[in-house]
XYZ file of C-alpha atoms in Angstrom:
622
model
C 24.520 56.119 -0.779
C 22.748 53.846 1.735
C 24.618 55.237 4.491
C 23.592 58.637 3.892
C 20.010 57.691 3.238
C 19.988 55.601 6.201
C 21.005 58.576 8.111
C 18.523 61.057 6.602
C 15.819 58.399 7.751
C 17.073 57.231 11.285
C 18.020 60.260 13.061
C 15.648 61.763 15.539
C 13.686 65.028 14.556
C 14.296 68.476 15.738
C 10.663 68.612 16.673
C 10.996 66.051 19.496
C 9.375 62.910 17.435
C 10.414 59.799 18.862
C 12.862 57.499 16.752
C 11.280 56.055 13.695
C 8.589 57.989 12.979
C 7.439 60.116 10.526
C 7.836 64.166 11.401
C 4.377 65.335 11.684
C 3.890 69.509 12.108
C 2.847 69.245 15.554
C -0.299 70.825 15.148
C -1.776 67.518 13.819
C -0.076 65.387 16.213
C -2.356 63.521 18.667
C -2.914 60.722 21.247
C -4.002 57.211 20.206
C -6.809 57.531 22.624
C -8.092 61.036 21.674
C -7.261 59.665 17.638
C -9.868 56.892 18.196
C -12.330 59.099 19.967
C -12.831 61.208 16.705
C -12.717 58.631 13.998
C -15.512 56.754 16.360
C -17.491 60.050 17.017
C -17.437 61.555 13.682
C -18.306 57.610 12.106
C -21.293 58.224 14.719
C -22.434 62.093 13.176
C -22.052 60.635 9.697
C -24.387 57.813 10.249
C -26.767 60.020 11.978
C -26.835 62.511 8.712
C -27.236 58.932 6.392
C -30.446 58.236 8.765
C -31.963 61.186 8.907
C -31.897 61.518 4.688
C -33.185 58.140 4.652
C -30.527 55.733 4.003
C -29.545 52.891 6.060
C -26.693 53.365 8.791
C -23.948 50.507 8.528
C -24.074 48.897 12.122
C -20.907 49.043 14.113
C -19.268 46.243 15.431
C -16.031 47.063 17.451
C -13.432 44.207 17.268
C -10.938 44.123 19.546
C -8.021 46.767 18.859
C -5.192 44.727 17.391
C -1.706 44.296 19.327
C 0.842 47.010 19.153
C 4.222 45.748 17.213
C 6.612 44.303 19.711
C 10.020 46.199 20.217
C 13.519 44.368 19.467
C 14.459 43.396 22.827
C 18.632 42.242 23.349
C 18.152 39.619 25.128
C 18.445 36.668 23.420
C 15.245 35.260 24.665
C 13.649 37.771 23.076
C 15.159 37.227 19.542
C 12.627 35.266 18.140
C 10.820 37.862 14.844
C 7.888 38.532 13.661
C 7.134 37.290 9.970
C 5.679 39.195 7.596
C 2.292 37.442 7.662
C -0.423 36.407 9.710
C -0.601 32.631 9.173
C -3.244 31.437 11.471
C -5.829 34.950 10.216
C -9.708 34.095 9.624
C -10.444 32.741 6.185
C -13.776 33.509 4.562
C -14.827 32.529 0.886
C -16.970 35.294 -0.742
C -19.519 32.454 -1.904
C -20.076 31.602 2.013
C -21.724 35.014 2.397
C -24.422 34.258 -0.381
C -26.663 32.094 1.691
C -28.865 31.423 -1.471
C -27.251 31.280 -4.430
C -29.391 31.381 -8.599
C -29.026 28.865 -10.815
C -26.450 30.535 -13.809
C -29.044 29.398 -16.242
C -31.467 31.304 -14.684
C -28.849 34.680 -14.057
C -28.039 34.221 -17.845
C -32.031 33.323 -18.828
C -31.355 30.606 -20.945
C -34.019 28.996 -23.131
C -33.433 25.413 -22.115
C -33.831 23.983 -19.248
C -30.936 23.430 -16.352
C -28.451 20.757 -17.165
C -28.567 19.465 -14.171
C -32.698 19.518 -13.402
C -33.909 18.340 -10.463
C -30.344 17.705 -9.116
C -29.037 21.369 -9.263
C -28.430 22.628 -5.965
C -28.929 26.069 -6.642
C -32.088 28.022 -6.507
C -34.375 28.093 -9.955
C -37.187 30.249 -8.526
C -36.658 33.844 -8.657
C -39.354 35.277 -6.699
C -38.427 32.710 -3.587
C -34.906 33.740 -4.820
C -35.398 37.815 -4.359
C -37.512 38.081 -0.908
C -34.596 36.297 0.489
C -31.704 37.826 -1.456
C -29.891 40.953 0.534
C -31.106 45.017 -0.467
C -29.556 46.590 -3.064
C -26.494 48.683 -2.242
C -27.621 51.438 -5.099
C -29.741 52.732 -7.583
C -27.279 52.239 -10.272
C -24.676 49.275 -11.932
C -21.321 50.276 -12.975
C -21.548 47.146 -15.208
C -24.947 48.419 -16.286
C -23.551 51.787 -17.635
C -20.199 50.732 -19.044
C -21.126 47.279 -20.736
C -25.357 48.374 -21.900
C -25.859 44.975 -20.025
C -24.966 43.613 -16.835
C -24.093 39.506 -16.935
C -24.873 39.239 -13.535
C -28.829 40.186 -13.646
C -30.989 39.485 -10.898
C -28.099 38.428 -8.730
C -26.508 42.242 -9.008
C -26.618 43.614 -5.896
C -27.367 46.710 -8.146
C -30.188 44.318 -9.935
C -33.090 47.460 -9.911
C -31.029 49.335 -11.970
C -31.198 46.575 -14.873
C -34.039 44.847 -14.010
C -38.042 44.773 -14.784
C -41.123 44.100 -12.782
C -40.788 40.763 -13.656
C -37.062 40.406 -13.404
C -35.938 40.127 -16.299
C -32.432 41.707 -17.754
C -32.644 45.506 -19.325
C -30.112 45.907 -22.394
C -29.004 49.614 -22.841
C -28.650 48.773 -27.090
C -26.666 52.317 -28.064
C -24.415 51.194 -25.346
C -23.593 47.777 -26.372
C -23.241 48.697 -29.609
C -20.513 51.253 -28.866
C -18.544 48.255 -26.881
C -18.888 46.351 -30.300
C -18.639 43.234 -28.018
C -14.608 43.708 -27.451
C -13.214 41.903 -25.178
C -11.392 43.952 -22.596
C -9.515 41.426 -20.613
C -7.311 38.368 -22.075
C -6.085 35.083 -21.548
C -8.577 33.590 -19.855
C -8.787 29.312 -19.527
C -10.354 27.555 -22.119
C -12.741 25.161 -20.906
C -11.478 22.969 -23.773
C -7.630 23.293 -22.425
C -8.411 22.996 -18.857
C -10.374 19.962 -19.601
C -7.061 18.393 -21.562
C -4.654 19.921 -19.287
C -6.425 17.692 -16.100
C -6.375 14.916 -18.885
C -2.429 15.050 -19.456
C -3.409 15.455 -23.090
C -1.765 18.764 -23.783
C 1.358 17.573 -25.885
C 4.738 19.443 -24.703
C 6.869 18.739 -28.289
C 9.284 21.814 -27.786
C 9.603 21.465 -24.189
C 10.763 17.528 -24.536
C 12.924 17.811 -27.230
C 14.827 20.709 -24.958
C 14.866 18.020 -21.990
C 15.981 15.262 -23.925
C 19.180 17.196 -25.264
C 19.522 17.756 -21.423
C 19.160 14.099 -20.291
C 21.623 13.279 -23.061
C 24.079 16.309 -21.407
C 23.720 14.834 -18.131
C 24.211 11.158 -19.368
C 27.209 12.218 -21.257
C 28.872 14.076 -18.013
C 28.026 10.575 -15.889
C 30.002 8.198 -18.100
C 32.959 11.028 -18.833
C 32.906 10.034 -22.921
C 32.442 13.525 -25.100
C 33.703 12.008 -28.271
C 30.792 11.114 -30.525
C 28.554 14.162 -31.702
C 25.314 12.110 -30.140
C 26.752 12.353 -26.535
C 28.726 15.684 -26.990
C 27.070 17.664 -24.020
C 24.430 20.533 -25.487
C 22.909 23.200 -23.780
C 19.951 23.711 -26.688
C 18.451 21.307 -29.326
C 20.681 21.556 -32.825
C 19.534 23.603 -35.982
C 19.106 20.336 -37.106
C 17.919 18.899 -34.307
C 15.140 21.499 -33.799
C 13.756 21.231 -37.490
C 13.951 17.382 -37.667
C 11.186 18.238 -34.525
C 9.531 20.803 -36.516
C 8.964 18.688 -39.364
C 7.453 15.949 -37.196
C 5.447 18.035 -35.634
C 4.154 19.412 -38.709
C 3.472 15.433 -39.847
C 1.261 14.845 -37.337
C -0.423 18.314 -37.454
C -3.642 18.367 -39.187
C -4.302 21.859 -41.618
C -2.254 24.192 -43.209
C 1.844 23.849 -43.210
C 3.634 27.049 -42.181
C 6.531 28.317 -41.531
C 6.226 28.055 -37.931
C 5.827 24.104 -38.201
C 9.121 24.245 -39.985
C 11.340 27.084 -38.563
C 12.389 27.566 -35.365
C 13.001 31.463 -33.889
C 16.591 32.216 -33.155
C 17.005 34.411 -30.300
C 17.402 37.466 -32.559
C 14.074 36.789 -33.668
C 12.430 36.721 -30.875
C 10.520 39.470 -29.882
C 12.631 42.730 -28.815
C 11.167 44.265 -25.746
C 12.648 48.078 -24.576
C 12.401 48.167 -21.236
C 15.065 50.868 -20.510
C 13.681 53.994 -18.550
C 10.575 52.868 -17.520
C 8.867 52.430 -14.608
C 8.220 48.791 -13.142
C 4.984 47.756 -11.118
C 6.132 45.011 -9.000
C 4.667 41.935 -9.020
C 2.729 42.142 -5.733
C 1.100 38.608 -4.215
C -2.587 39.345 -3.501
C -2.559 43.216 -4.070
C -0.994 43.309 -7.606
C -4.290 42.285 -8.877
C -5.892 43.420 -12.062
C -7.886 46.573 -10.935
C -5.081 47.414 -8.744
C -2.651 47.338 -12.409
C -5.328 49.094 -13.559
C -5.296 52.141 -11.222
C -1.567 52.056 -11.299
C -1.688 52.274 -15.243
C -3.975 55.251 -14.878
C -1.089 57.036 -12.841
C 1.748 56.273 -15.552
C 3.349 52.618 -14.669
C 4.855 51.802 -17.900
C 5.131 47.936 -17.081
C 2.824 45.568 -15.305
C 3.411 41.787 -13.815
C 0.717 39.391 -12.820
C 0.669 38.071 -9.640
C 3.420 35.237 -8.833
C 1.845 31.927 -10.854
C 2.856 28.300 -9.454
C 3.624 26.484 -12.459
C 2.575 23.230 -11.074
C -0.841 24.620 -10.418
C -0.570 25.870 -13.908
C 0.051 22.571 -15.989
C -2.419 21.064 -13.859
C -5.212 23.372 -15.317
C -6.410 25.559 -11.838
C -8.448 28.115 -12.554
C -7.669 30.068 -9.907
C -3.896 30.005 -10.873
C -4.754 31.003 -14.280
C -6.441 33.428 -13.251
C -3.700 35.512 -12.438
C -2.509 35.356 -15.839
C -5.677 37.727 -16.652
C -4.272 40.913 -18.975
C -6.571 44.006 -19.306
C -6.253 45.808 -22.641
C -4.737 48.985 -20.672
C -1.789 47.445 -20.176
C 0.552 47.390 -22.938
C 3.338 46.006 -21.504
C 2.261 42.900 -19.932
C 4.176 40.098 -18.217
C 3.788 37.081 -16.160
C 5.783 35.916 -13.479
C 6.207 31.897 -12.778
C 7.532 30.290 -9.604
C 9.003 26.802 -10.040
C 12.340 24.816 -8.772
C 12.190 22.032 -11.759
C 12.902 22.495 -14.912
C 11.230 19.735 -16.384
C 7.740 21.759 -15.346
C 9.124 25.329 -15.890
C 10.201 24.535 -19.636
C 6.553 23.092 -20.579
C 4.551 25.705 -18.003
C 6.661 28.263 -20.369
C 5.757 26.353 -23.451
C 1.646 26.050 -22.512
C 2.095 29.889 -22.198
C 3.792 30.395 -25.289
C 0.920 28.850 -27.116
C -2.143 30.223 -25.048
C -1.949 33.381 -23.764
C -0.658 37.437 -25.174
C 2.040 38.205 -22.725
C 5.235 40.391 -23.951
C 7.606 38.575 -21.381
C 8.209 35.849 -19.166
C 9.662 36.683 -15.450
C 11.342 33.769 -13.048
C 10.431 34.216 -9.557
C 13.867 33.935 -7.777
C 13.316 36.651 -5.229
C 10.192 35.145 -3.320
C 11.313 34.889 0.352
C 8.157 32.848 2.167
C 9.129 29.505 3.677
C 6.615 27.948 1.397
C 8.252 28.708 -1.761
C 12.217 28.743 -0.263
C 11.994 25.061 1.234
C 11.551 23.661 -1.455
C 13.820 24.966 -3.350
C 11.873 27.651 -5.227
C 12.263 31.438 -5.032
C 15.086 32.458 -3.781
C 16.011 28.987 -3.485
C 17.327 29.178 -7.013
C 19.681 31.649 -6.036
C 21.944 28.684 -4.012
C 20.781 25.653 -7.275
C 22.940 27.346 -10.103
C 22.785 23.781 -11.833
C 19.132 23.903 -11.872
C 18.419 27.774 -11.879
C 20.608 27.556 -15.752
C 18.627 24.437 -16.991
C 15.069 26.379 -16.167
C 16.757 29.480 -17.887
C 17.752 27.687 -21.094
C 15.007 25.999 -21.161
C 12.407 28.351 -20.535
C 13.973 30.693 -23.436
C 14.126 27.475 -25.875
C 10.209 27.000 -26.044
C 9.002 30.893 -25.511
C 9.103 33.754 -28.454
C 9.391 36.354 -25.852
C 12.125 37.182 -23.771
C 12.990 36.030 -20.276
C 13.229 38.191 -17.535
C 14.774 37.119 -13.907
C 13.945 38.745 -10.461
C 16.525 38.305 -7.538
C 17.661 39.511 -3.929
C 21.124 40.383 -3.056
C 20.966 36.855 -1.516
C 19.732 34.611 0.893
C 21.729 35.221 4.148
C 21.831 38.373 5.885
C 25.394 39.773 4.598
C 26.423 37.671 2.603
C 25.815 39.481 -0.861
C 26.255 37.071 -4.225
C 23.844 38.557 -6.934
C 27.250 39.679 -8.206
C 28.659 35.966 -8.705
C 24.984 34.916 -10.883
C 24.710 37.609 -12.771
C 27.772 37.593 -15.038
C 26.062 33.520 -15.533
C 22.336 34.706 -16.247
C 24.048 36.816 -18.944
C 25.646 34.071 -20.750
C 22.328 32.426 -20.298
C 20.401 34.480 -22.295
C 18.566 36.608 -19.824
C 16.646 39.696 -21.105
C 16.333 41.677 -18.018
C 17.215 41.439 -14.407
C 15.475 42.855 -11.107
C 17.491 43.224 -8.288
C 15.666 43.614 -4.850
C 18.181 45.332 -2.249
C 17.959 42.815 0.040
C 18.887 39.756 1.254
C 15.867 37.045 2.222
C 16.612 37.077 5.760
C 16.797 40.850 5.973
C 13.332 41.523 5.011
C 12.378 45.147 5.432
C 14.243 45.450 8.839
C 17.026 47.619 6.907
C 17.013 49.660 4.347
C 18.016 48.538 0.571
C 21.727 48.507 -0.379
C 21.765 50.982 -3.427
C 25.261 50.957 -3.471
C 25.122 47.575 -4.157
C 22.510 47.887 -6.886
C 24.980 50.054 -8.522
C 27.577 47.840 -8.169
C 25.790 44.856 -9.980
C 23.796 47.268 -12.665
C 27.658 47.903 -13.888
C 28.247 43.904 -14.175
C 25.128 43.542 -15.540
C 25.730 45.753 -18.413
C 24.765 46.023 -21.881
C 21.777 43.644 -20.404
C 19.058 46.205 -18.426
C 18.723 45.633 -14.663
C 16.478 47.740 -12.570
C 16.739 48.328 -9.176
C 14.263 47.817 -6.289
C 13.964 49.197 -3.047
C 12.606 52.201 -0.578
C 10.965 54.197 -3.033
C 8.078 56.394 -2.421
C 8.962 59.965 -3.692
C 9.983 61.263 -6.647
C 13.537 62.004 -4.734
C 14.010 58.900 -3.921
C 13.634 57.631 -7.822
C 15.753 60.472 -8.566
C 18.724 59.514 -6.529
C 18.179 55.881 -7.091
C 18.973 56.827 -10.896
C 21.631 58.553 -10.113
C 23.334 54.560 -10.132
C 23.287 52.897 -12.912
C 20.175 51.349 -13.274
C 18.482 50.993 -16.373
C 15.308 51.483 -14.625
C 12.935 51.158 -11.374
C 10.349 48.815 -10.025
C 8.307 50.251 -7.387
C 6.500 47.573 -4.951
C 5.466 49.112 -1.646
C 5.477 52.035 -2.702
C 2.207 51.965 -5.297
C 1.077 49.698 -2.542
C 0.868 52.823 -0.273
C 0.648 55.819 -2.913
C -0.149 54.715 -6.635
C 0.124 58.348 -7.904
C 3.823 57.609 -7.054
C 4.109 57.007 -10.712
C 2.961 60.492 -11.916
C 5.457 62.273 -8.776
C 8.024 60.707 -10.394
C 7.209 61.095 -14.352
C 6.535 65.269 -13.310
C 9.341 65.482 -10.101
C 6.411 66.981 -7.635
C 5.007 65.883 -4.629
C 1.328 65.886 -4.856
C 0.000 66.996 -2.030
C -3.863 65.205 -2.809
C -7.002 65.537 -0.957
C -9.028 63.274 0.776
C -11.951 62.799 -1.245
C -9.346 62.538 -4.400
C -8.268 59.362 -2.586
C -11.557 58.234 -2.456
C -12.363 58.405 -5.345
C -9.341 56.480 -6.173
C -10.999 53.293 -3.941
C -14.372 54.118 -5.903
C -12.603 53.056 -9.425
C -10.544 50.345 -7.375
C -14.521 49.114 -6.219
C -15.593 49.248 -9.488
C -12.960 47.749 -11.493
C -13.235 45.190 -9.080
C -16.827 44.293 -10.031
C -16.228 44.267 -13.562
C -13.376 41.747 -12.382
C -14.900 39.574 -9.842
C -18.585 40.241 -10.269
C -21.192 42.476 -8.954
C -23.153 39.634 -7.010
C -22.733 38.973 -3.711
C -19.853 36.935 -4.169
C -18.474 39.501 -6.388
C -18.798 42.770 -3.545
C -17.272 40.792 -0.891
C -14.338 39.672 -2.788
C -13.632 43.171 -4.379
C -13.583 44.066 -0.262
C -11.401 41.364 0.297
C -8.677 43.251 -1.611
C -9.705 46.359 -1.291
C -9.211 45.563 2.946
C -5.765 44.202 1.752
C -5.411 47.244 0.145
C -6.041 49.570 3.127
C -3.643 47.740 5.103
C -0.949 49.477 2.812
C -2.567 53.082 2.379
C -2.975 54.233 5.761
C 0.691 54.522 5.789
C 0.532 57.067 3.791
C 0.701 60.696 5.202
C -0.777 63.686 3.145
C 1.981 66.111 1.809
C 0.404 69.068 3.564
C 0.758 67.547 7.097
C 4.840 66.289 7.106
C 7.284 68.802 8.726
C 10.257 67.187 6.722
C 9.176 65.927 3.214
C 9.555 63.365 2.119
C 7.798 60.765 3.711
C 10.784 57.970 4.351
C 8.828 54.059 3.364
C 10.526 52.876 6.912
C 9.011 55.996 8.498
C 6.161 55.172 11.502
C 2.955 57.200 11.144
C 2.231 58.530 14.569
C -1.261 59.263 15.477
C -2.372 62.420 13.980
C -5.669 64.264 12.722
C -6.185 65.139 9.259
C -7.497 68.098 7.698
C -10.688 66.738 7.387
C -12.739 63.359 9.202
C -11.947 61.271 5.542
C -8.350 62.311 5.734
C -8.202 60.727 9.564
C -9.982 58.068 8.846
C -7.809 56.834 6.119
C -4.543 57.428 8.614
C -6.363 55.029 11.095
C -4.636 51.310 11.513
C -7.049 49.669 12.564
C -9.059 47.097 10.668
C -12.825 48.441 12.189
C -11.708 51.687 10.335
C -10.769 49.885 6.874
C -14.420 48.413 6.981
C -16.116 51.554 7.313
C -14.260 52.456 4.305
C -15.391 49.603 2.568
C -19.052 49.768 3.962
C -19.163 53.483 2.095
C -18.388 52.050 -1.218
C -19.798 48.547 -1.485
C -22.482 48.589 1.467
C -22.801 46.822 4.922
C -20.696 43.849 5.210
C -22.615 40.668 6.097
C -23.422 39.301 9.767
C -20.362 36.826 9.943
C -18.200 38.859 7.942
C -14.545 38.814 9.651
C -11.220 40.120 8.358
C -7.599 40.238 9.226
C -4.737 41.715 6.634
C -1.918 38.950 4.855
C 0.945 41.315 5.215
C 2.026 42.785 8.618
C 4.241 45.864 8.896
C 7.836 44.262 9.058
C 9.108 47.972 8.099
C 8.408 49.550 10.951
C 10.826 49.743 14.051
C-alpha cells in the first residue's frame, strides 16, 4: 500500500508541475513575485475602503521575507537537516504587551480593599488606568453576549460594550440566568492542591504501595531467593495486600467509610471505554489547544487529547502544565496524555489525576520525537527501556479507574521497525488501546507513513484496538487506510491544516469551502480563545499567538475548486497560486506578514513591539 501511495504522490504531473508539488489548474498558477504583488496591493485597497468608512487602517510593517527551504544536496557536506522547529525564534509573553496592567480587585470590583495596599504593583485608579489603556477593538464582547457578564470588565478590550459612564460592569440578568452559572470547562487547579502539591503534602497511598511491591520484585531478583511468599517477585499489590492498604487508609481518613476506602477496582471494573471506529484528534503540542478541540468537535472528532503534560511539572503543582489538562463540556470523550521516563513519578502523576480531574483515559507519550524529551529517556525513549516502559504501564493502571492508552512510532532508527516486538508485551500489560504513528523518530515527515506496516501490527495487536496514524487529509485517504486493519484513525496534521477533515470523512465528500466559510472558522477559533485565555490585552495577544501557530498549518491547504488532481496529497508543495477571491489568496500566502493581517482583521492591530515566528517548520515538504 505505501508503495502505491508513494507513487500516486511522487510522480510528476501531466500538466508540467515541478516534482513535489501540488497540481494546480494552471489558470491559478502564478509567480512568487506577481503572488506578493496582489496580496500587498489588495491589503492596500482594503485598508483604503476601512479608512474611508471610518475605521482605523492596521499599519503595515514588512518583515523580511523568510528563507526558502533548502534542497537535499548529495554531498555529504551538505547532509546536515533541518529540524522541525525553530529553536532560537523571538519569544514574547502576552502580559509584556499590557504596559499598564488593573489591579484584579479592581477588574472584579471587590468591596474590600487590595490585599496587598500600598505594595500592589498594579494600577488601582481607573480613570489614570483608561486614558492610557489601548482603543477598543469593537463595539461588542463575545464574553458579554454568551456569559450576561464579562469577568474581565474594564480591562476588555471590548470594555464599552459592558461598561458605564463611570466604569463600572453591566450584567445582562436574562442571560446569566439562562447559563445557570454552569461551568463549561473542567479540571482546573485548586488553589488548595497547588498550594499542598509545592508543599509535598499530597499523600500518594496507592501509588507507594504499587512501588513498594516493585522494590520488593527488584530486591528479590538481586539476591536470586524466590522461595518465601514475602520476596516472591509481584508485578501488582495482592488482593490482600491492596485491602490491608485500603483499610489503613480508611483509618486515617476522617468522614464517612465507603466502599471505595475498602475495595479496590479489578481491571474488569474499571471503566470500559469503546473506542472502535472513531475518529482520533491527535494530541498536537501548542495547536491541540482547547478552542482548537473545540472547532474540531464542531466538525465530528469523536475523541480529543490534551496537549502532551510533563508529569514532573505536574506533581510539582505548575499551573501552566495543568493547564493543559483543561476539558470543555463539548468533548465527551476526553483524555490526557503524560510524558515521563520514571515510574516512580508516572504512577503518582497518574494517581493525583485519578483523584482530581474527569478524564475518560490516560495516554503514555512514547511517540514524542524532540531531543528534549528522547535524551532523557522519555518519549520515544521508552520504546528502547522495556524494563522501565512495563513498570510505568503496571503501575500507571494500578492507581487509575480508567484505562491506559499507549502512543508509539514504528521505532526509533530509520528502518529498523520494532513496534511489532512491544506490542505483543503492552498486551500482556494491560494496555487499553494503542496508537501507532507510521514512522520511525528519525524519519520525521521526510517519507511517507508505512501503512503496510500499520496493518501488519493492527493484526498482532488484536482483540486490543490500535489505530493507525499517518498522511491523512481526505476522506480517500481514511478510506484506504481502513481498508487495513485498524480499529480506527487519529488524524494530526491533517485537522492542523483542514479541521472539516472530520465531516469529509464521516459523509465521503470533498468539501470544496469558501473563503469567507474559513473565516469564519478563525472568528469562532478568536472567540473561543477569549473565553479561554481572556479578552484583555493579555488575553487577544495570546489567542493570536495560536491562532499565528495556527496559520502556519492552514495555508497549506488548497481549496477543492482550484486542484487539477484531487486529492490534495499532505506531502504535496503548494505552489504560488491566486485564489478565487483576495481572502482565498491571502490565506494560501506563507508568509508570516500575511498571517498577521489575518489576525489584525479579527482581534485588531497588533502592538508596536509585537514580533512572531511559527514553532513548527515544514519538514514535509521536499
Amino acid at each position: 500500500m505505501e508503495t502505491r501511495v508513494e507513487k500516486a504522490a511522487e510522480s510528476p504531473e501531466e500538466n508540467g508541475a515541478e516534482k513535489g508539488a501540488a497540481a494546480i489548474k494552471s489558470q491559478y498558477l502564478t509567480s512568487k513575485e506577481k503572488f506578493n504583488e496582489i496580496v500587498s496591493s489588495g491589503w492596500k485597497e482594503r485598508n483604503k475602503e476601512a479608512e474611508e468608512e471610518g475605521r482605523d487602517a492596521p499599519e503595515e510593517e514588512k518583515s523580511e521575507e523568510p528563507a526558502g527551504k533548502r534542497i537535499k544536496l548529495e554531498d555529504a557536506s551538505e547532509k546536515k537537516k533541518m529540524r522541525g522547529q525553530n529553536k532560537s525564534r523571538p519569544h514574547m509573553k502576552p502580559h509584556t504587551y499590557d504596559g499598564k496592567r488593573l489591579c484584579p480587585s479592581i477588574i472584579k470590583e471587590k468591596q474590600s480593599k487590595c490585599f496587598y495596599g500600598d505594595k500592589c504593583k498594579f494600577f488601582h485608579n481607573v480613570a489614570e488606568y483608561m486614558a492610557s489603556k489601548p482603543p477598543d477593538l469593537g463595539d461588542q464582547c463575545y464574553l458579554f453576549d454568551t456569559l450576561g457578564k464579562c469577568p474581565y470588565g474594564v480591562s476588555c478590550r471590548f470594555a464599552k460594550a459592558h461598561t458605564d459612564a463611570d466604569f463600572k460592569n453591566l450584567v445582562n440578568e436574562e442571560v446569566l440566568r439562562a447559563n445557570g452559572g454552569r461551568t463549561t470547562v473542567k479540571n482546573t487547579l485548586d488553589k488548595e492542591l497547588q498550594w499542598r502539591l509545592r508543599k509535598r503534602q499530597v499523600p500518594f497511598k496507592a501509588s507507594e504501595a504499587y512501588l513498594k511491591s516493585m522494590e520488593r520484585e527488584n530486591g528479590g531478583e538481586k539476591r536470586g531467593k524466590s522461595t518465601s511468599t514475602e520476596d516472591k517477585p509481584a508485578e501488582t499489590p495482592t488482593e490482600a495486600q491492596q485491602t490491608d492498604l485500603h483499610v489503613e487508609a480508611a483509618v486515617k481518613t476522617v468522614g464517612a467509610l465507603t466502599d471505595a476506602d475498602l475495595v479496590k477496582l479489578r481491571p474488569c471494573e474499571k471503566k470500559q471505554v469503546d473506542f472502535r471506529d472513531k475518529l482520533y484528534l491527535a494530541p498536537l503540542t501548542t495547536c491541540g489547544n482547547l478552542p482548537f478541540r473545540r472547532i474540531c468537535k464542531r466538525f465530528g472528532a469523536d475523541i480529543t487529547c490534551g496537549e502532551m503534560a510533563m508529569c514532573t511539572n505536574l506533581l510539582q503543582g505548575q499551573a501552566s502544565e495543568w493547564a493543559l489538562l483543561k476539558r470543555h463540556e463539548s468533548e465527551d470523550l476526553f483524555g490526557v496524555q503524560l510524558e515521563g521516563c520514571f515510574p516512580d513519578t508516572m504512577t503518582r502523576c497518574a494517581e493525583l489525576l485519578n483523584d482530581n480531574i474527569e478524564v475518560d483515559f490516560v495516554d503514555i507519550n512514547s511517540g514524542c520525537p524532540i531531543d528534549l524529551v528522547f535524551k532523557k529517556g522519555a518519549g520515544c525513549g521508552l520504546m528502547m527501556r522495556t524494563n522501565k516502559f512495563e513498570k510505568i504501564v503496571r503501575g500507571m493502571n494500578s492507581v487509575l479507574d480508567v484505562p491506559v492508552t499507549v502512543k508509539i512510532r514504528t521505532g526509533v532508527q530509520d528502518k529498523t521497525n520494532i513496534a511489532h516486538k512491544l506490542i505483543p508485551e503492552m498486551k500482556k500489560w494491560g494496555v487499553s488501546l494503542i496508537t501507532l504513528h507510521g514512522r520511525s523518530r528519525e524519519q520525521r515527515y521526510t517519507k511517507l507513513a508505512d501503512w503496510e506496516y500499520i496493518d501488519v501490527c493492527s493484526k498482532i495487536a488484536s482483540p486490543i484496538p490500535l489505530f493507525g496514524n499517518g498522511d491523512i487529509l481526505s476522506w480517500e485517504d481514511a478510506m484506504r487506510a481502513r481498508e487495513t486493519g485498524v480499529s480506527g484513525l487519529m488524524v494530526a496534521r491533517g485537522a492542523l491544516i483542514k479541521p472539516w477533515i472530520f465531516t469529509e470523512i464521516k459523509e465521503q465528500r470533498h468539501w470544496d469551502i469558501s473563503s469567507s466559510e474559513r473565516l469564519d472558522i478563525l472568528r469562532d477559533f478568536t472567540h473561543f480563545g477569549m473565553e479561554h485565555w481572556g479578552s484583555d490585552t493579555q488575553g487577544i495577544e495570546k489567542t493570536r499567538t495560536f491562532l499565528l501557530e495556527w496559520l502556519s498549518f492552514t495555508c497549506r491547504y488548497i481549496p477543492v475548486g482550484l486542484l487539477e488532481r484531487v486529492p490534495q496529497k499532505i506531502n504535496e508543495r503548494p505552489p504560488f497560486y491566486m485564489g478565487r477571491d483576495y481572502m482565498e489568496s491571502l490565506m494560501a500566502s506563507q508568509h508570516v506578514d500575511d498571517w498577521v493581517k489575518i489576525s489584525e482583521m479579527l482581534l485588531g492591530p497588533v502592538p508596536k513591539n509585537f514580533s512572531f515566528l511559527p514553532k513548527h517548520k515544514a519538514n514535509a515538504y521536499k
